[in-house]
């Protein structure tokens, strides 16, 4: 039993698990922010442009006679209270917008991370060689050498350049 607990402890404090936990917590908080942006900032002006429509109240009643009072549709909250079966497509539109915003933010984040990785992986520009090969002994010698340091051969002027 203690071996199992020891393995679990090693697993739980491993860096990747902690990073994942932090990511999930931050992701949850980010999801709440996006939900607020959609519900409180984006949808009200769109609803106003469409004739003062509240998207959270848009639904299709599966029992129309139970969702009407004095010839008008009741709100989604009242329909749910009354137990009227509905298709709440307005809330679905809000959820789709939430998803699209979160997906776009993740796309931008992944794209930025990938561009950072590409910059790190790019090979350094090749530099001019600092050495050359002696034609007599085939040893590496400095590029500007006029005499080989290994075999002491005199190098031609063209080779020295």
PDB file of C-alpha atoms in Angstrom:
ATOM      1  CA  UNK A   1       0.000   0.000   0.000  1.00  0.00           C
ATOM      2  CA  UNK A   2       2.815   2.432   0.817  1.00  0.00           C
ATOM      3  CA  UNK A   3       4.404   1.753  -2.588  1.00  0.00           C
ATOM      4  CA  UNK A   4       1.148   2.779  -4.255  1.00  0.00           C
ATOM      5  CA  UNK A   5       1.003   6.005  -2.206  1.00  0.00           C
ATOM      6  CA  UNK A   6       4.644   6.737  -3.022  1.00  0.00           C
ATOM      7  CA  UNK A   7       3.989   6.288  -6.766  1.00  0.00           C
ATOM      8  CA  UNK A   8       0.909   8.506  -6.538  1.00  0.00           C
ATOM      9  CA  UNK A   9       2.889  11.208  -4.730  1.00  0.00           C
ATOM     10  CA  UNK A  10       5.595  11.105  -7.432  1.00  0.00           C
ATOM     11  CA  UNK A  11       2.908  11.361 -10.109  1.00  0.00           C
ATOM     12  CA  UNK A  12       1.006  14.195  -8.415  1.00  0.00           C
ATOM     13  CA  UNK A  13       4.009  16.429  -7.832  1.00  0.00           C
ATOM     14  CA  UNK A  14       5.498  15.851 -11.268  1.00  0.00           C
ATOM     15  CA  UNK A  15       5.812  19.151 -13.153  1.00  0.00           C
ATOM     16  CA  UNK A  16       3.490  18.281 -16.022  1.00  0.00           C
ATOM     17  CA  UNK A  17       0.583  17.407 -13.728  1.00  0.00           C
ATOM     18  CA  UNK A  18       0.902  20.674 -11.821  1.00  0.00           C
ATOM     19  CA  UNK A  19       1.154  22.627 -15.093  1.00  0.00           C
ATOM     20  CA  UNK A  20      -1.956  20.868 -16.346  1.00  0.00           C
ATOM     21  CA  UNK A  21      -3.865  21.684 -13.152  1.00  0.00           C
ATOM     22  CA  UNK A  22      -2.908  25.352 -13.399  1.00  0.00           C
ATOM     23  CA  UNK A  23      -3.957  25.364 -17.062  1.00  0.00           C
ATOM     24  CA  UNK A  24      -7.357  23.872 -16.256  1.00  0.00           C
ATOM     25  CA  UNK A  25      -7.985  26.432 -13.494  1.00  0.00           C
ATOM     26  CA  UNK A  26      -6.946  29.360 -15.686  1.00  0.00           C
ATOM     27  CA  UNK A  27      -8.974  27.912 -18.584  1.00  0.00           C
ATOM     28  CA  UNK A  28     -12.078  27.757 -16.384  1.00  0.00           C
ATOM     29  CA  UNK A  29     -11.625  31.358 -15.323  1.00  0.00           C
ATOM     30  CA  UNK A  30     -11.016  32.393 -18.940  1.00  0.00           C
ATOM     31  CA  UNK A  31     -14.205  30.582 -19.964  1.00  0.00           C
ATOM     32  CA  UNK A  32     -16.192  32.629 -17.433  1.00  0.00           C
ATOM     33  CA  UNK A  33     -14.679  35.844 -18.797  1.00  0.00           C
ATOM     34  CA  UNK A  34     -15.589  34.864 -22.363  1.00  0.00           C
ATOM     35  CA  UNK A  35     -19.131  33.947 -21.278  1.00  0.00           C
ATOM     36  CA  UNK A  36     -19.509  37.362 -19.677  1.00  0.00           C
ATOM     37  CA  UNK A  37     -18.124  39.110 -22.767  1.00  0.00           C
ATOM     38  CA  UNK A  38     -20.594  37.274 -25.007  1.00  0.00           C
ATOM     39  CA  UNK A  39     -23.649  37.606 -22.744  1.00  0.00           C
ATOM     40  CA  UNK A  40     -23.026  41.112 -21.396  1.00  0.00           C
ATOM     41  CA  UNK A  41     -21.137  42.931 -24.169  1.00  0.00           C
ATOM     42  CA  UNK A  42     -21.593  41.262 -27.569  1.00  0.00           C
ATOM     43  CA  UNK A  43     -25.168  39.969 -27.511  1.00  0.00           C
ATOM     44  CA  UNK A  44     -27.025  43.070 -26.188  1.00  0.00           C
ATOM     45  CA  UNK A  45     -26.024  45.298 -29.147  1.00  0.00           C
ATOM     46  CA  UNK A  46     -26.775  42.476 -31.599  1.00  0.00           C
ATOM     47  CA  UNK A  47     -30.157  41.979 -29.923  1.00  0.00           C
ATOM     48  CA  UNK A  48     -30.828  45.705 -30.099  1.00  0.00           C
ATOM     49  CA  UNK A  49     -30.004  45.761 -33.826  1.00  0.00           C
ATOM     50  CA  UNK A  50     -32.430  42.880 -34.359  1.00  0.00           C
ATOM     51  CA  UNK A  51     -35.336  44.676 -32.695  1.00  0.00           C
ATOM     52  CA  UNK A  52     -34.621  44.507 -28.957  1.00  0.00           C
ATOM     53  CA  UNK A  53     -34.306  40.726 -28.909  1.00  0.00           C
ATOM     54  CA  UNK A  54     -32.896  39.054 -25.794  1.00  0.00           C
ATOM     55  CA  UNK A  55     -31.026  36.043 -27.154  1.00  0.00           C
ATOM     56  CA  UNK A  56     -31.207  34.174 -23.852  1.00  0.00           C
ATOM     57  CA  UNK A  57     -35.024  34.186 -24.158  1.00  0.00           C
ATOM     58  CA  UNK A  58     -35.184  32.889 -27.722  1.00  0.00           C
ATOM     59  CA  UNK A  59     -36.750  29.443 -27.836  1.00  0.00           C
ATOM     60  CA  UNK A  60     -39.111  27.228 -29.743  1.00  0.00           C
ATOM     61  CA  UNK A  61     -41.862  25.818 -27.593  1.00  0.00           C
ATOM     62  CA  UNK A  62     -42.754  22.188 -28.164  1.00  0.00           C
ATOM     63  CA  UNK A  63     -46.129  22.893 -26.510  1.00  0.00           C
ATOM     64  CA  UNK A  64     -47.076  26.349 -27.840  1.00  0.00           C
ATOM     65  CA  UNK A  65     -50.377  26.535 -25.968  1.00  0.00           C
ATOM     66  CA  UNK A  66     -48.574  26.298 -22.607  1.00  0.00           C
ATOM     67  CA  UNK A  67     -45.954  28.949 -23.489  1.00  0.00           C
ATOM     68  CA  UNK A  68     -48.390  31.760 -24.316  1.00  0.00           C
ATOM     69  CA  UNK A  69     -50.101  34.219 -21.961  1.00  0.00           C
ATOM     70  CA  UNK A  70     -52.507  36.755 -23.452  1.00  0.00           C
ATOM     71  CA  UNK A  71     -51.243  35.930 -26.952  1.00  0.00           C
ATOM     72  CA  UNK A  72     -47.582  36.596 -26.071  1.00  0.00           C
ATOM     73  CA  UNK A  73     -44.795  34.110 -25.516  1.00  0.00           C
ATOM     74  CA  UNK A  74     -43.539  33.909 -21.946  1.00  0.00           C
ATOM     75  CA  UNK A  75     -39.835  34.196 -21.152  1.00  0.00           C
ATOM     76  CA  UNK A  76     -37.630  31.132 -21.209  1.00  0.00           C
ATOM     77  CA  UNK A  77     -37.253  31.240 -17.422  1.00  0.00           C
ATOM     78  CA  UNK A  78     -41.042  31.230 -16.955  1.00  0.00           C
ATOM     79  CA  UNK A  79     -41.435  28.456 -19.531  1.00  0.00           C
ATOM     80  CA  UNK A  80     -38.855  26.358 -17.676  1.00  0.00           C
ATOM     81  CA  UNK A  81     -40.634  27.117 -14.387  1.00  0.00           C
ATOM     82  CA  UNK A  82     -43.894  25.919 -15.888  1.00  0.00           C
ATOM     83  CA  UNK A  83     -42.212  22.767 -17.208  1.00  0.00           C
ATOM     84  CA  UNK A  84     -42.813  23.610 -20.859  1.00  0.00           C
ATOM     85  CA  UNK A  85     -40.491  21.596 -23.140  1.00  0.00           C
ATOM     86  CA  UNK A  86     -38.505  24.035 -25.297  1.00  0.00           C
ATOM     87  CA  UNK A  87     -35.592  24.199 -27.719  1.00  0.00           C
ATOM     88  CA  UNK A  88     -33.531  27.085 -26.338  1.00  0.00           C
ATOM     89  CA  UNK A  89     -31.740  28.116 -29.530  1.00  0.00           C
ATOM     90  CA  UNK A  90     -30.860  31.582 -28.181  1.00  0.00           C
ATOM     91  CA  UNK A  91     -28.713  30.082 -25.450  1.00  0.00           C
ATOM     92  CA  UNK A  92     -27.227  27.758 -28.066  1.00  0.00           C
ATOM     93  CA  UNK A  93     -26.175  30.799 -30.133  1.00  0.00           C
ATOM     94  CA  UNK A  94     -24.490  32.235 -27.010  1.00  0.00           C
ATOM     95  CA  UNK A  95     -22.636  28.960 -26.393  1.00  0.00           C
ATOM     96  CA  UNK A  96     -21.499  28.835 -30.045  1.00  0.00           C
ATOM     97  CA  UNK A  97     -20.125  32.381 -29.757  1.00  0.00           C
ATOM     98  CA  UNK A  98     -18.367  31.451 -26.497  1.00  0.00           C
ATOM     99  CA  UNK A  99     -16.771  28.477 -28.225  1.00  0.00           C
ATOM    100  CA  UNK A 100     -15.676  30.485 -31.261  1.00  0.00           C
ATOM    101  CA  UNK A 101     -14.052  33.166 -29.100  1.00  0.00           C
ATOM    102  CA  UNK A 102     -12.244  30.608 -26.922  1.00  0.00           C
ATOM    103  CA  UNK A 103     -11.150  28.616 -29.998  1.00  0.00           C
ATOM    104  CA  UNK A 104      -9.839  31.777 -31.673  1.00  0.00           C
ATOM    105  CA  UNK A 105      -7.889  32.773 -28.543  1.00  0.00           C
ATOM    106  CA  UNK A 106      -6.370  29.296 -28.296  1.00  0.00           C
ATOM    107  CA  UNK A 107      -5.501  29.432 -32.014  1.00  0.00           C
ATOM    108  CA  UNK A 108      -3.685  32.750 -31.510  1.00  0.00           C
ATOM    109  CA  UNK A 109      -1.871  31.370 -28.448  1.00  0.00           C
ATOM    110  CA  UNK A 110      -0.761  28.183 -30.236  1.00  0.00           C
ATOM    111  CA  UNK A 111       0.306  30.185 -33.284  1.00  0.00           C
ATOM    112  CA  UNK A 112       2.438  32.474 -31.089  1.00  0.00           C
ATOM    113  CA  UNK A 113       4.020  29.512 -29.280  1.00  0.00           C
ATOM    114  CA  UNK A 114       4.764  27.771 -32.598  1.00  0.00           C
ATOM    115  CA  UNK A 115       6.414  30.899 -33.989  1.00  0.00           C
ATOM    116  CA  UNK A 116       8.624  31.081 -30.887  1.00  0.00           C
ATOM    117  CA  UNK A 117       9.620  27.435 -31.362  1.00  0.00           C
ATOM    118  CA  UNK A 118      10.408  28.022 -35.038  1.00  0.00           C
ATOM    119  CA  UNK A 119      12.704  30.922 -34.166  1.00  0.00           C
ATOM    120  CA  UNK A 120      14.601  28.743 -31.691  1.00  0.00           C
ATOM    121  CA  UNK A 121      14.930  25.881 -34.183  1.00  0.00           C
ATOM    122  CA  UNK A 122      16.223  27.968 -37.099  1.00  0.00           C
ATOM    123  CA  UNK A 123      19.839  27.037 -37.797  1.00  0.00           C
ATOM    124  CA  UNK A 124      22.443  29.737 -37.376  1.00  0.00           C
ATOM    125  CA  UNK A 125      23.746  31.248 -40.576  1.00  0.00           C
ATOM    126  CA  UNK A 126      26.804  29.405 -41.802  1.00  0.00           C
ATOM    127  CA  UNK A 127      29.965  31.338 -41.137  1.00  0.00           C
ATOM    128  CA  UNK A 128      33.037  31.427 -43.340  1.00  0.00           C
ATOM    129  CA  UNK A 129      35.359  28.584 -42.422  1.00  0.00           C
ATOM    130  CA  UNK A 130      38.223  29.642 -40.148  1.00  0.00           C
ATOM    131  CA  UNK A 131      40.463  26.787 -41.250  1.00  0.00           C
ATOM    132  CA  UNK A 132      41.614  25.070 -44.420  1.00  0.00           C
ATOM    133  CA  UNK A 133      43.292  21.803 -45.244  1.00  0.00           C
ATOM    134  CA  UNK A 134      47.025  21.606 -45.895  1.00  0.00           C
ATOM    135  CA  UNK A 135      47.461  20.117 -49.409  1.00  0.00           C
ATOM    136  CA  UNK A 136      50.617  18.255 -48.279  1.00  0.00           C
ATOM    137  CA  UNK A 137      49.710  16.626 -44.951  1.00  0.00           C
ATOM    138  CA  UNK A 138      45.914  17.137 -45.004  1.00  0.00           C
ATOM    139  CA  UNK A 139      45.914  18.713 -41.498  1.00  0.00           C
ATOM    140  CA  UNK A 140      43.623  21.574 -40.530  1.00  0.00           C
ATOM    141  CA  UNK A 141      45.463  24.910 -40.483  1.00  0.00           C
ATOM    142  CA  UNK A 142      44.316  28.538 -40.080  1.00  0.00           C
ATOM    143  CA  UNK A 143      42.798  30.051 -43.206  1.00  0.00           C
ATOM    144  CA  UNK A 144      45.433  32.831 -43.499  1.00  0.00           C
ATOM    145  CA  UNK A 145      48.446  30.583 -42.840  1.00  0.00           C
ATOM    146  CA  UNK A 146      51.305  30.684 -45.372  1.00  0.00           C
ATOM    147  CA  UNK A 147      53.168  27.719 -43.833  1.00  0.00           C
ATOM    148  CA  UNK A 148      51.685  24.514 -42.401  1.00  0.00           C
ATOM    149  CA  UNK A 149      52.213  24.205 -38.655  1.00  0.00           C
ATOM    150  CA  UNK A 150      52.249  20.398 -38.861  1.00  0.00           C
ATOM    151  CA  UNK A 151      54.513  19.584 -41.817  1.00  0.00           C
ATOM    152  CA  UNK A 152      56.109  23.065 -42.199  1.00  0.00           C
ATOM    153  CA  UNK A 153      55.399  23.070 -45.943  1.00  0.00           C
ATOM    154  CA  UNK A 154      55.331  26.420 -47.672  1.00  0.00           C
ATOM    155  CA  UNK A 155      51.835  27.126 -49.028  1.00  0.00           C
ATOM    156  CA  UNK A 156      51.268  28.859 -52.364  1.00  0.00           C
ATOM    157  CA  UNK A 157      50.103  32.498 -52.317  1.00  0.00           C
ATOM    158  CA  UNK A 158      46.672  31.606 -53.785  1.00  0.00           C
ATOM    159  CA  UNK A 159      46.095  29.060 -51.021  1.00  0.00           C
ATOM    160  CA  UNK A 160      47.005  31.568 -48.319  1.00  0.00           C
ATOM    161  CA  UNK A 161      44.148  33.845 -49.382  1.00  0.00           C
TER     162      UNK A 161
END
